[in-house]
mmCIF file with all atom_site columns, C-alpha atoms in Angstrom:
data_model
loop_
_atom_site.group_PDB
_atom_site.id
_atom_site.type_symbol
_atom_site.label_atom_id
_atom_site.label_alt_id
_atom_site.label_comp_id
_atom_site.label_asym_id
_atom_site.label_entity_id
_atom_site.label_seq_id
_atom_site.pdbx_PDB_ins_code
_atom_site.Cartn_x
_atom_site.Cartn_y
_atom_site.Cartn_z
_atom_site.occupancy
_atom_site.B_iso_or_equiv
_atom_site.pdbx_formal_charge
_atom_site.auth_seq_id
_atom_site.auth_comp_id
_atom_site.auth_asym_id
_atom_site.auth_atom_id
_atom_site.pdbx_PDB_model_num
ATOM 1   C CA . ASP A 1 1   ? -16.784 25.033 -21.241 1.00 94.00 ? 752 ASP A CA 1
ATOM 2   C CA . ILE A 1 2   ? -19.510 23.897 -18.871 1.00 96.00 ? 753 ILE A CA 1
ATOM 3   C CA . GLN A 1 3   ? -19.316 25.818 -15.600 1.00 97.00 ? 754 GLN A CA 1
ATOM 4   C CA . MET A 1 4   ? -20.026 23.921 -12.400 1.00 97.00 ? 755 MET A CA 1
ATOM 5   C CA . THR A 1 5   ? -21.172 25.944 -9.382  1.00 97.00 ? 756 THR A CA 1
ATOM 6   C CA . GLN A 1 6   ? -21.337 24.438 -5.914  1.00 97.00 ? 757 GLN A CA 1
ATOM 7   C CA . SER A 1 7   ? -23.126 25.784 -2.871  1.00 95.00 ? 758 SER A CA 1
ATOM 8   C CA . PRO A 1 8   ? -22.342 26.456 -0.179  1.00 96.00 ? 759 PRO A CA 1
ATOM 9   C CA . SER A 1 9   ? -18.579 26.982 -0.471  1.00 96.00 ? 760 SER A CA 1
ATOM 10  C CA . SER A 1 10  ? -18.199 26.002 3.188   1.00 96.00 ? 761 SER A CA 1
ATOM 11  C CA . LEU A 1 11  ? -20.436 24.363 5.705   1.00 95.00 ? 762 LEU A CA 1
ATOM 12  C CA . SER A 1 12  ? -20.236 23.773 9.444   1.00 96.00 ? 763 SER A CA 1
ATOM 13  C CA . ALA A 1 13  ? -21.970 20.712 10.838  1.00 96.00 ? 764 ALA A CA 1
ATOM 14  C CA . SER A 1 14  ? -21.848 18.199 13.655  1.00 95.00 ? 765 SER A CA 1
ATOM 15  C CA . VAL A 1 15  ? -21.466 14.460 13.857  1.00 95.00 ? 766 VAL A CA 1
ATOM 16  C CA . GLY A 1 16  ? -24.839 12.863 13.180  1.00 96.00 ? 767 GLY A CA 1
ATOM 17  C CA . ASP A 1 17  ? -26.161 15.768 11.091  1.00 96.00 ? 768 ASP A CA 1
ATOM 18  C CA . ARG A 1 18  ? -27.769 15.343 7.675   1.00 97.00 ? 769 ARG A CA 1
ATOM 19  C CA . VAL A 1 19  ? -25.961 17.492 5.125   1.00 97.00 ? 770 VAL A CA 1
ATOM 20  C CA . THR A 1 20  ? -26.774 18.443 1.545   1.00 98.00 ? 771 THR A CA 1
ATOM 21  C CA . ILE A 1 21  ? -24.411 20.015 -0.993  1.00 98.00 ? 772 ILE A CA 1
ATOM 22  C CA . ALA A 1 22  ? -25.724 21.463 -4.239  1.00 98.00 ? 773 ALA A CA 1
ATOM 23  C CA . CYS A 1 23  ? -24.101 21.575 -7.669  1.00 98.00 ? 774 CYS A CA 1
ATOM 24  C CA . ARG A 1 24  ? -25.439 23.415 -10.715 1.00 98.00 ? 775 ARG A CA 1
ATOM 25  C CA . ALA A 1 25  ? -24.226 23.055 -14.298 1.00 98.00 ? 776 ALA A CA 1
ATOM 26  C CA . SER A 1 26  ? -24.306 25.965 -16.754 1.00 98.00 ? 777 SER A CA 1
ATOM 27  C CA . GLN A 1 27  ? -26.078 23.721 -19.286 1.00 97.00 ? 778 GLN A CA 1
ATOM 28  C CA . SER A 1 28  ? -27.768 20.361 -19.236 1.00 97.00 ? 779 SER A CA 1
ATOM 29  C CA . ILE A 1 29  ? -25.429 17.445 -18.570 1.00 97.00 ? 780 ILE A CA 1
ATOM 30  C CA . SER A 1 30  ? -28.070 14.705 -18.250 1.00 96.00 ? 781 SER A CA 1
ATOM 31  C CA . THR A 1 31  ? -26.690 12.523 -15.417 1.00 97.00 ? 782 THR A CA 1
ATOM 32  C CA . TYR A 1 32  ? -23.005 12.849 -16.315 1.00 97.00 ? 783 TYR A CA 1
ATOM 33  C CA . LEU A 1 33  ? -22.191 14.108 -12.841 1.00 97.00 ? 784 LEU A CA 1
ATOM 34  C CA . ASN A 1 34  ? -19.709 12.697 -10.343 1.00 98.00 ? 785 ASN A CA 1
ATOM 35  C CA . TRP A 1 35  ? -18.947 13.574 -6.712  1.00 98.00 ? 786 TRP A CA 1
ATOM 36  C CA . PHE A 1 36  ? -15.553 13.367 -5.021  1.00 98.00 ? 787 PHE A CA 1
ATOM 37  C CA . GLN A 1 37  ? -14.288 13.694 -1.463  1.00 98.00 ? 788 GLN A CA 1
ATOM 38  C CA . GLN A 1 38  ? -10.810 15.095 -0.868  1.00 96.00 ? 789 GLN A CA 1
ATOM 39  C CA . LYS A 1 39  ? -8.858  15.203 2.371   1.00 95.00 ? 790 LYS A CA 1
ATOM 40  C CA . PRO A 1 40  ? -5.729  17.344 2.860   1.00 92.00 ? 791 PRO A CA 1
ATOM 41  C CA . GLY A 1 41  ? -2.689  15.969 1.087   1.00 91.00 ? 792 GLY A CA 1
ATOM 42  C CA . LYS A 1 42  ? -4.687  13.187 -0.584  1.00 94.00 ? 793 LYS A CA 1
ATOM 43  C CA . ALA A 1 43  ? -6.097  12.606 -4.052  1.00 95.00 ? 794 ALA A CA 1
ATOM 44  C CA . PRO A 1 44  ? -9.834  13.010 -4.612  1.00 96.00 ? 795 PRO A CA 1
ATOM 45  C CA . ASN A 1 45  ? -11.859 9.871  -3.941  1.00 97.00 ? 796 ASN A CA 1
ATOM 46  C CA . LEU A 1 46  ? -14.872 9.002  -6.107  1.00 97.00 ? 797 LEU A CA 1
ATOM 47  C CA . LEU A 1 47  ? -18.081 8.750  -4.081  1.00 98.00 ? 798 LEU A CA 1
ATOM 48  C CA . ILE A 1 48  ? -20.945 8.957  -6.573  1.00 98.00 ? 799 ILE A CA 1
ATOM 49  C CA . TYR A 1 49  ? -20.963 8.538  -10.357 1.00 97.00 ? 800 TYR A CA 1
ATOM 50  C CA . ALA A 1 50  ? -23.685 9.061  -12.950 1.00 96.00 ? 801 ALA A CA 1
ATOM 51  C CA . ALA A 1 51  ? -25.405 11.419 -10.487 1.00 97.00 ? 802 ALA A CA 1
ATOM 52  C CA . SER A 1 52  ? -26.794 8.739  -8.193  1.00 97.00 ? 803 SER A CA 1
ATOM 53  C CA . SER A 1 53  ? -24.720 5.539  -8.375  1.00 97.00 ? 804 SER A CA 1
ATOM 54  C CA . LEU A 1 54  ? -22.672 4.691  -5.303  1.00 97.00 ? 805 LEU A CA 1
ATOM 55  C CA . GLN A 1 55  ? -19.057 3.793  -6.077  1.00 96.00 ? 806 GLN A CA 1
ATOM 56  C CA . SER A 1 56  ? -17.970 0.417  -4.740  1.00 94.00 ? 807 SER A CA 1
ATOM 57  C CA . GLY A 1 57  ? -16.705 0.591  -1.170  1.00 95.00 ? 808 GLY A CA 1
ATOM 58  C CA . VAL A 1 58  ? -18.350 3.934  -0.377  1.00 97.00 ? 809 VAL A CA 1
ATOM 59  C CA . PRO A 1 59  ? -20.635 3.939  2.713   1.00 97.00 ? 810 PRO A CA 1
ATOM 60  C CA . SER A 1 60  ? -24.361 4.002  2.031   1.00 97.00 ? 811 SER A CA 1
ATOM 61  C CA . ARG A 1 61  ? -24.817 7.230  4.027   1.00 97.00 ? 812 ARG A CA 1
ATOM 62  C CA . PHE A 1 62  ? -23.640 9.001  0.861   1.00 98.00 ? 813 PHE A CA 1
ATOM 63  C CA . SER A 1 63  ? -26.243 9.518  -1.848  1.00 98.00 ? 814 SER A CA 1
ATOM 64  C CA . GLY A 1 64  ? -26.646 11.641 -4.949  1.00 98.00 ? 815 GLY A CA 1
ATOM 65  C CA . SER A 1 65  ? -29.580 12.867 -6.975  1.00 98.00 ? 816 SER A CA 1
ATOM 66  C CA . GLY A 1 66  ? -30.473 15.136 -9.861  1.00 97.00 ? 817 GLY A CA 1
ATOM 67  C CA . SER A 1 67  ? -30.357 15.392 -13.607 1.00 97.00 ? 818 SER A CA 1
ATOM 68  C CA . GLY A 1 68  ? -30.094 18.114 -16.212 1.00 97.00 ? 819 GLY A CA 1
ATOM 69  C CA . THR A 1 69  ? -28.519 21.075 -14.458 1.00 98.00 ? 820 THR A CA 1
ATOM 70  C CA . ASP A 1 70  ? -29.238 20.598 -10.736 1.00 98.00 ? 821 ASP A CA 1
ATOM 71  C CA . PHE A 1 71  ? -27.677 17.966 -8.507  1.00 98.00 ? 822 PHE A CA 1
ATOM 72  C CA . THR A 1 72  ? -27.258 17.247 -4.813  1.00 98.00 ? 823 THR A CA 1
ATOM 73  C CA . LEU A 1 73  ? -24.966 15.179 -2.635  1.00 98.00 ? 824 LEU A CA 1
ATOM 74  C CA . THR A 1 74  ? -26.442 14.103 0.687   1.00 98.00 ? 825 THR A CA 1
ATOM 75  C CA . ILE A 1 75  ? -24.679 12.624 3.697   1.00 97.00 ? 826 ILE A CA 1
ATOM 76  C CA . SER A 1 76  ? -27.392 11.141 5.872   1.00 96.00 ? 827 SER A CA 1
ATOM 77  C CA . SER A 1 77  ? -25.539 11.039 9.197   1.00 95.00 ? 828 SER A CA 1
ATOM 78  C CA . LEU A 1 78  ? -22.153 12.715 9.351   1.00 96.00 ? 829 LEU A CA 1
ATOM 79  C CA . GLN A 1 79  ? -19.261 10.698 10.715  1.00 96.00 ? 830 GLN A CA 1
ATOM 80  C CA . PRO A 1 80  ? -15.969 12.178 11.956  1.00 94.00 ? 831 PRO A CA 1
ATOM 81  C CA . GLU A 1 81  ? -14.135 10.920 8.851   1.00 95.00 ? 832 GLU A CA 1
ATOM 82  C CA . ASP A 1 82  ? -16.535 12.821 6.542   1.00 96.00 ? 833 ASP A CA 1
ATOM 83  C CA . PHE A 1 83  ? -15.088 16.234 7.336   1.00 93.00 ? 834 PHE A CA 1
ATOM 84  C CA . ALA A 1 84  ? -13.346 17.049 4.060   1.00 96.00 ? 835 ALA A CA 1
ATOM 85  C CA . THR A 1 85  ? -13.796 19.007 0.829   1.00 96.00 ? 836 THR A CA 1
ATOM 86  C CA . TYR A 1 86  ? -16.341 17.797 -1.725  1.00 97.00 ? 837 TYR A CA 1
ATOM 87  C CA . TYR A 1 87  ? -16.249 18.430 -5.478  1.00 98.00 ? 838 TYR A CA 1
ATOM 88  C CA . CYS A 1 88  ? -18.729 17.837 -8.251  1.00 98.00 ? 839 CYS A CA 1
ATOM 89  C CA . GLN A 1 89  ? -17.471 17.147 -11.790 1.00 98.00 ? 840 GLN A CA 1
ATOM 90  C CA . GLN A 1 90  ? -19.196 16.860 -15.160 1.00 97.00 ? 841 GLN A CA 1
ATOM 91  C CA . SER A 1 91  ? -18.196 14.305 -17.765 1.00 96.00 ? 842 SER A CA 1
ATOM 92  C CA . HIS A 1 92  ? -20.790 15.256 -20.382 1.00 96.00 ? 843 HIS A CA 1
ATOM 93  C CA . ASN A 1 93  ? -18.448 17.441 -22.440 1.00 94.00 ? 844 ASN A CA 1
ATOM 94  C CA . ILE A 1 94  ? -14.750 17.874 -22.945 1.00 93.00 ? 845 ILE A CA 1
ATOM 95  C CA . PRO A 1 95  ? -13.118 19.592 -21.179 1.00 95.00 ? 846 PRO A CA 1
ATOM 96  C CA . TYR A 1 96  ? -14.260 17.895 -18.000 1.00 96.00 ? 847 TYR A CA 1
ATOM 97  C CA . THR A 1 97  ? -14.860 20.595 -15.383 1.00 97.00 ? 848 THR A CA 1
ATOM 98  C CA . PHE A 1 98  ? -15.110 20.626 -11.610 1.00 97.00 ? 849 PHE A CA 1
ATOM 99  C CA . GLY A 1 99  ? -16.970 22.721 -9.084  1.00 96.00 ? 850 GLY A CA 1
ATOM 100 C CA . GLN A 1 100 ? -14.940 24.985 -6.832  1.00 95.00 ? 851 GLN A CA 1
ATOM 101 C CA . GLY A 1 101 ? -15.462 22.730 -3.832  1.00 96.00 ? 852 GLY A CA 1
ATOM 102 C CA . THR A 1 102 ? -17.446 22.685 -0.586  1.00 97.00 ? 853 THR A CA 1
ATOM 103 C CA . LYS A 1 103 ? -15.413 22.496 2.605   1.00 96.00 ? 854 LYS A CA 1
ATOM 104 C CA . LEU A 1 104 ? -17.277 20.602 5.316   1.00 96.00 ? 855 LEU A CA 1
ATOM 105 C CA . GLU A 1 105 ? -16.067 21.581 8.772   1.00 94.00 ? 856 GLU A CA 1
ATOM 106 C CA . ILE A 1 106 ? -16.911 20.586 12.284  1.00 83.00 ? 857 ILE A CA 1
ATOM 107 C CA . GLN J 2 1   ? -5.729  -3.531 -7.276  1.00 92.00 ? 197 GLN J CA 1
ATOM 108 C CA . VAL J 2 2   ? -5.264  -0.607 -9.636  1.00 95.00 ? 198 VAL J CA 1
ATOM 109 C CA . GLN J 2 3   ? -2.535  1.811  -8.618  1.00 97.00 ? 199 GLN J CA 1
ATOM 110 C CA . LEU J 2 4   ? -1.125  4.899  -10.321 1.00 97.00 ? 200 LEU J CA 1
ATOM 111 C CA . GLN J 2 5   ? 2.056   6.700  -9.336  1.00 98.00 ? 201 GLN J CA 1
ATOM 112 C CA . GLU J 2 6   ? 3.353   9.997  -10.680 1.00 98.00 ? 202 GLU J CA 1
ATOM 113 C CA . SER J 2 7   ? 7.050   10.735 -10.987 1.00 97.00 ? 203 SER J CA 1
ATOM 114 C CA . GLY J 2 8   ? 9.121   13.642 -12.236 1.00 96.00 ? 204 GLY J CA 1
ATOM 115 C CA . PRO J 2 9   ? 10.919  16.815 -11.158 1.00 96.00 ? 205 PRO J CA 1
ATOM 116 C CA . GLY J 2 10  ? 9.320   18.846 -8.408  1.00 95.00 ? 206 GLY J CA 1
ATOM 117 C CA . LEU J 2 11  ? 10.925  22.081 -9.582  1.00 97.00 ? 207 LEU J CA 1
ATOM 118 C CA . VAL J 2 12  ? 10.930  23.471 -13.119 1.00 98.00 ? 208 VAL J CA 1
ATOM 119 C CA . LYS J 2 13  ? 12.345  26.782 -14.299 1.00 97.00 ? 209 LYS J CA 1
ATOM 120 C CA . PRO J 2 14  ? 10.125  29.282 -16.104 1.00 97.00 ? 210 PRO J CA 1
ATOM 121 C CA . SER J 2 15  ? 9.972   28.830 -19.905 1.00 97.00 ? 211 SER J CA 1
ATOM 122 C CA . GLN J 2 16  ? 11.173  25.222 -19.619 1.00 98.00 ? 212 GLN J CA 1
ATOM 123 C CA . THR J 2 17  ? 9.209   21.996 -20.134 1.00 98.00 ? 213 THR J CA 1
ATOM 124 C CA . LEU J 2 18  ? 7.424   20.159 -17.336 1.00 98.00 ? 214 LEU J CA 1
ATOM 125 C CA . SER J 2 19  ? 7.619   16.377 -17.783 1.00 98.00 ? 215 SER J CA 1
ATOM 126 C CA . LEU J 2 20  ? 5.808   13.817 -15.653 1.00 98.00 ? 216 LEU J CA 1
ATOM 127 C CA . THR J 2 21  ? 5.298   10.065 -15.951 1.00 98.00 ? 217 THR J CA 1
ATOM 128 C CA . CYS J 2 22  ? 2.528   7.941  -14.500 1.00 98.00 ? 218 CYS J CA 1
ATOM 129 C CA . ASN J 2 23  ? 3.277   4.303  -13.783 1.00 98.00 ? 219 ASN J CA 1
ATOM 130 C CA . VAL J 2 24  ? 0.196   2.086  -13.816 1.00 97.00 ? 220 VAL J CA 1
ATOM 131 C CA . SER J 2 25  ? -0.108  -1.262 -12.050 1.00 96.00 ? 221 SER J CA 1
ATOM 132 C CA . GLY J 2 26  ? -3.087  -3.569 -11.753 1.00 95.00 ? 222 GLY J CA 1
ATOM 133 C CA . ALA J 2 27  ? -4.491  -2.495 -15.123 1.00 94.00 ? 223 ALA J CA 1
ATOM 134 C CA . SER J 2 28  ? -3.288  -2.343 -18.700 1.00 93.00 ? 224 SER J CA 1
ATOM 135 C CA . ILE J 2 29  ? -3.100  0.992  -20.464 1.00 93.00 ? 225 ILE J CA 1
ATOM 136 C CA . GLY J 2 30  ? -3.676  -1.066 -23.616 1.00 91.00 ? 226 GLY J CA 1
ATOM 137 C CA . SER J 2 31  ? -7.239  -1.794 -22.526 1.00 89.00 ? 227 SER J CA 1
ATOM 138 C CA . ASP J 2 32  ? -10.016 -0.414 -24.727 1.00 88.00 ? 228 ASP J CA 1
ATOM 139 C CA . ALA J 2 33  ? -12.190 0.280  -21.667 1.00 90.00 ? 229 ALA J CA 1
ATOM 140 C CA . TYR J 2 34  ? -10.297 3.227  -20.245 1.00 94.00 ? 230 TYR J CA 1
ATOM 141 C CA . TYR J 2 35  ? -8.766  6.609  -20.889 1.00 96.00 ? 231 TYR J CA 1
ATOM 142 C CA . TRP J 2 36  ? -5.662  7.769  -19.039 1.00 97.00 ? 232 TRP J CA 1
ATOM 143 C CA . SER J 2 37  ? -5.813  11.303 -17.760 1.00 97.00 ? 233 SER J CA 1
ATOM 144 C CA . TRP J 2 38  ? -3.879  14.154 -16.222 1.00 98.00 ? 234 TRP J CA 1
ATOM 145 C CA . ILE J 2 39  ? -5.537  16.598 -13.825 1.00 98.00 ? 235 ILE J CA 1
ATOM 146 C CA . ARG J 2 40  ? -4.001  19.409 -11.803 1.00 98.00 ? 236 ARG J CA 1
ATOM 147 C CA . HIS J 2 41  ? -4.965  21.342 -8.712  1.00 96.00 ? 237 HIS J CA 1
ATOM 148 C CA . HIS J 2 42  ? -3.797  24.871 -8.128  1.00 91.00 ? 238 HIS J CA 1
ATOM 149 C CA . PRO J 2 43  ? -3.683  25.766 -4.422  1.00 82.00 ? 239 PRO J CA 1
ATOM 150 C CA . GLY J 2 44  ? -7.024  27.201 -3.368  1.00 80.00 ? 240 GLY J CA 1
ATOM 151 C CA . LYS J 2 45  ? -8.610  26.774 -6.802  1.00 87.00 ? 241 LYS J CA 1
ATOM 152 C CA . ALA J 2 46  ? -10.765 24.268 -8.622  1.00 86.00 ? 242 ALA J CA 1
ATOM 153 C CA . LEU J 2 47  ? -9.368  21.077 -10.060 1.00 94.00 ? 243 LEU J CA 1
ATOM 154 C CA . GLU J 2 48  ? -8.444  21.436 -13.742 1.00 97.00 ? 244 GLU J CA 1
ATOM 155 C CA . TRP J 2 49  ? -8.671  18.629 -16.273 1.00 97.00 ? 245 TRP J CA 1
ATOM 156 C CA . ILE J 2 50  ? -5.619  18.727 -18.556 1.00 97.00 ? 246 ILE J CA 1
ATOM 157 C CA . GLY J 2 51  ? -6.494  15.938 -20.974 1.00 96.00 ? 247 GLY J CA 1
ATOM 158 C CA . TYR J 2 52  ? -6.569  12.205 -21.558 1.00 96.00 ? 248 TYR J CA 1
ATOM 159 C CA . ILE J 2 53  ? -5.346  9.572  -23.973 1.00 96.00 ? 249 ILE J CA 1
ATOM 160 C CA . TYR J 2 54  ? -6.889  6.368  -25.295 1.00 95.00 ? 250 TYR J CA 1
ATOM 161 C CA . TYR J 2 55  ? -5.049  3.108  -25.951 1.00 93.00 ? 251 TYR J CA 1
ATOM 162 C CA . THR J 2 56  ? -5.044  3.937  -29.671 1.00 93.00 ? 252 THR J CA 1
ATOM 163 C CA . GLY J 2 57  ? -2.916  7.007  -28.934 1.00 92.00 ? 253 GLY J CA 1
ATOM 164 C CA . SER J 2 58  ? -5.739  9.454  -29.606 1.00 95.00 ? 254 SER J CA 1
ATOM 165 C CA . ALA J 2 59  ? -5.488  12.299 -27.119 1.00 95.00 ? 255 ALA J CA 1
ATOM 166 C CA . TYR J 2 60  ? -7.938  15.013 -26.074 1.00 95.00 ? 256 TYR J CA 1
ATOM 167 C CA . TYR J 2 61  ? -6.815  18.193 -24.375 1.00 96.00 ? 257 TYR J CA 1
ATOM 168 C CA . ASN J 2 62  ? -8.310  21.088 -22.481 1.00 96.00 ? 258 ASN J CA 1
ATOM 169 C CA . PRO J 2 63  ? -8.440  23.936 -25.028 1.00 95.00 ? 259 PRO J CA 1
ATOM 170 C CA . SER J 2 64  ? -7.008  26.288 -22.406 1.00 93.00 ? 260 SER J CA 1
ATOM 171 C CA . LEU J 2 65  ? -3.754  24.286 -22.472 1.00 92.00 ? 261 LEU J CA 1
ATOM 172 C CA . LYS J 2 66  ? -3.884  22.518 -25.820 1.00 83.00 ? 262 LYS J CA 1
ATOM 173 C CA . SER J 2 67  ? -1.071  24.423 -27.510 1.00 90.00 ? 263 SER J CA 1
ATOM 174 C CA . ARG J 2 68  ? 1.391   23.549 -24.721 1.00 96.00 ? 264 ARG J CA 1
ATOM 175 C CA . VAL J 2 69  ? 0.395   20.023 -23.684 1.00 97.00 ? 265 VAL J CA 1
ATOM 176 C CA . THR J 2 70  ? 1.231   16.556 -24.983 1.00 97.00 ? 266 THR J CA 1
ATOM 177 C CA . ILE J 2 71  ? 0.090   13.282 -23.430 1.00 97.00 ? 267 ILE J CA 1
ATOM 178 C CA . SER J 2 72  ? 1.684   10.079 -24.690 1.00 96.00 ? 268 SER J CA 1
ATOM 179 C CA . LEU J 2 73  ? 1.608   6.325  -24.017 1.00 95.00 ? 269 LEU J CA 1
ATOM 180 C CA . ASP J 2 74  ? 4.440   3.890  -23.311 1.00 94.00 ? 270 ASP J CA 1
ATOM 181 C CA . THR J 2 75  ? 2.650   0.563  -23.541 1.00 92.00 ? 271 THR J CA 1
ATOM 182 C CA . SER J 2 76  ? 5.817   -1.495 -23.129 1.00 94.00 ? 272 SER J CA 1
ATOM 183 C CA . ASN J 2 77  ? 6.266   -0.081 -19.623 1.00 95.00 ? 273 ASN J CA 1
ATOM 184 C CA . ASN J 2 78  ? 2.550   0.416  -18.885 1.00 96.00 ? 274 ASN J CA 1
ATOM 185 C CA . GLN J 2 79  ? 3.115   4.131  -18.396 1.00 97.00 ? 275 GLN J CA 1
ATOM 186 C CA . PHE J 2 80  ? 1.803   7.374  -19.798 1.00 97.00 ? 276 PHE J CA 1
ATOM 187 C CA . SER J 2 81  ? 3.363   10.812 -19.732 1.00 98.00 ? 277 SER J CA 1
ATOM 188 C CA . LEU J 2 82  ? 2.617   14.520 -19.681 1.00 98.00 ? 278 LEU J CA 1
ATOM 189 C CA . LYS J 2 83  ? 4.638   17.356 -21.159 1.00 98.00 ? 279 LYS J CA 1
ATOM 190 C CA . VAL J 2 84  ? 3.788   21.020 -20.678 1.00 98.00 ? 280 VAL J CA 1
ATOM 191 C CA . THR J 2 85  ? 5.981   23.467 -22.559 1.00 97.00 ? 281 THR J CA 1
ATOM 192 C CA . SER J 2 86  ? 6.831   27.103 -21.813 1.00 97.00 ? 282 SER J CA 1
ATOM 193 C CA . VAL J 2 87  ? 5.779   26.893 -18.172 1.00 97.00 ? 283 VAL J CA 1
ATOM 194 C CA . THR J 2 88  ? 5.120   29.902 -15.964 1.00 96.00 ? 284 THR J CA 1
ATOM 195 C CA . ALA J 2 89  ? 4.296   30.310 -12.282 1.00 94.00 ? 285 ALA J CA 1
ATOM 196 C CA . ALA J 2 90  ? 0.653   29.709 -13.232 1.00 94.00 ? 286 ALA J CA 1
ATOM 197 C CA . ASP J 2 91  ? 1.570   26.081 -13.931 1.00 96.00 ? 287 ASP J CA 1
ATOM 198 C CA . THR J 2 92  ? 2.571   25.525 -10.297 1.00 96.00 ? 288 THR J CA 1
ATOM 199 C CA . ALA J 2 93  ? 0.135   22.903 -9.016  1.00 97.00 ? 289 ALA J CA 1
ATOM 200 C CA . VAL J 2 94  ? -0.307  19.396 -7.723  1.00 97.00 ? 290 VAL J CA 1
ATOM 201 C CA . TYR J 2 95  ? -0.466  17.132 -10.769 1.00 98.00 ? 291 TYR J CA 1
ATOM 202 C CA . TYR J 2 96  ? -2.485  13.910 -10.670 1.00 98.00 ? 292 TYR J CA 1
ATOM 203 C CA . CYS J 2 97  ? -2.664  11.064 -13.121 1.00 98.00 ? 293 CYS J CA 1
ATOM 204 C CA . ALA J 2 98  ? -5.927  9.165  -13.171 1.00 98.00 ? 294 ALA J CA 1
ATOM 205 C CA . ARG J 2 99  ? -7.955  6.480  -14.929 1.00 97.00 ? 295 ARG J CA 1
ATOM 206 C CA . VAL J 2 100 ? -11.220 7.365  -16.642 1.00 95.00 ? 296 VAL J CA 1
ATOM 207 C CA . GLY J 2 101 ? -13.709 4.622  -17.387 1.00 90.00 ? 297 GLY J CA 1
ATOM 208 C CA . TYR J 2 102 ? -17.374 4.872  -18.383 1.00 87.00 ? 298 TYR J CA 1
ATOM 209 C CA . SER J 2 103 ? -17.310 8.641  -17.750 1.00 89.00 ? 299 SER J CA 1
ATOM 210 C CA . LYS J 2 104 ? -16.021 8.334  -14.196 1.00 93.00 ? 300 LYS J CA 1
ATOM 211 C CA . ILE J 2 105 ? -12.551 9.088  -12.809 1.00 95.00 ? 301 ILE J CA 1
ATOM 212 C CA . ASP J 2 106 ? -12.217 6.028  -10.623 1.00 94.00 ? 302 ASP J CA 1
ATOM 213 C CA . TYR J 2 107 ? -8.521  5.748  -9.744  1.00 96.00 ? 303 TYR J CA 1
ATOM 214 C CA . TRP J 2 108 ? -6.053  8.549  -9.008  1.00 97.00 ? 304 TRP J CA 1
ATOM 215 C CA . GLY J 2 109 ? -2.370  8.736  -8.273  1.00 97.00 ? 305 GLY J CA 1
ATOM 216 C CA . GLN J 2 110 ? -1.313  10.315 -5.004  1.00 96.00 ? 306 GLN J CA 1
ATOM 217 C CA . GLY J 2 111 ? -0.346  13.537 -6.785  1.00 97.00 ? 307 GLY J CA 1
ATOM 218 C CA . THR J 2 112 ? 2.958   15.327 -7.183  1.00 97.00 ? 308 THR J CA 1
ATOM 219 C CA . LEU J 2 113 ? 3.652   18.992 -6.505  1.00 97.00 ? 309 LEU J CA 1
ATOM 220 C CA . VAL J 2 114 ? 5.378   20.813 -9.337  1.00 97.00 ? 310 VAL J CA 1
ATOM 221 C CA . THR J 2 115 ? 6.692   24.291 -8.608  1.00 97.00 ? 311 THR J CA 1
ATOM 222 C CA . VAL J 2 116 ? 7.722   26.647 -11.393 1.00 97.00 ? 312 VAL J CA 1
ATOM 223 C CA . SER J 2 117 ? 10.426  28.957 -10.117 1.00 96.00 ? 313 SER J CA 1
ATOM 224 C CA . SER J 2 118 ? 13.867  30.151 -11.065 1.00 95.00 ? 314 SER J CA 1
#
């Protein structure tokens, strides 16, 4: 299985901050990398697919980059509703695998 | 608007079979553009992909669960189902059904908590 490792596991930030979350794959996955946001008691919500494509309806302050094994999710200016847990996920190989999550706190 | 909704027992006894159904609206599970997936989330752990099924009935499973899992389609009711046999406490999790298209998981159900306990 491809292992996905996120860093940091938790992050404290303030409204208006620029935040970056990293995700590393244990082998090359090209750009088969997706990012999700999850709030307590809710299903994950797709933010970014194919490493850098913004899912419809997602604010433009979210962006993704990377290819191969190293990827980043950037939130350009944190809003109060962005405090949540973020997961990366690879869809290059079966089984699909997820990172362990990054909890973004105020 | 695509919507998915899980249903099934919230409590299952050890060694029994966990059975869940996902009702899909706003999309046809007979479409050749999508796979229909089950994913689970153990409290405090990473999300775990269980498997998915294509409209042809071909299913692909996580090797860690393959011997105990079956995913099936019910095209007449636009539903798909999950069965996990011989459950233990380690199968306690929130179970999600989801749609996979073009390598992205774009729609999820709200999730249902299944507890394995006697």
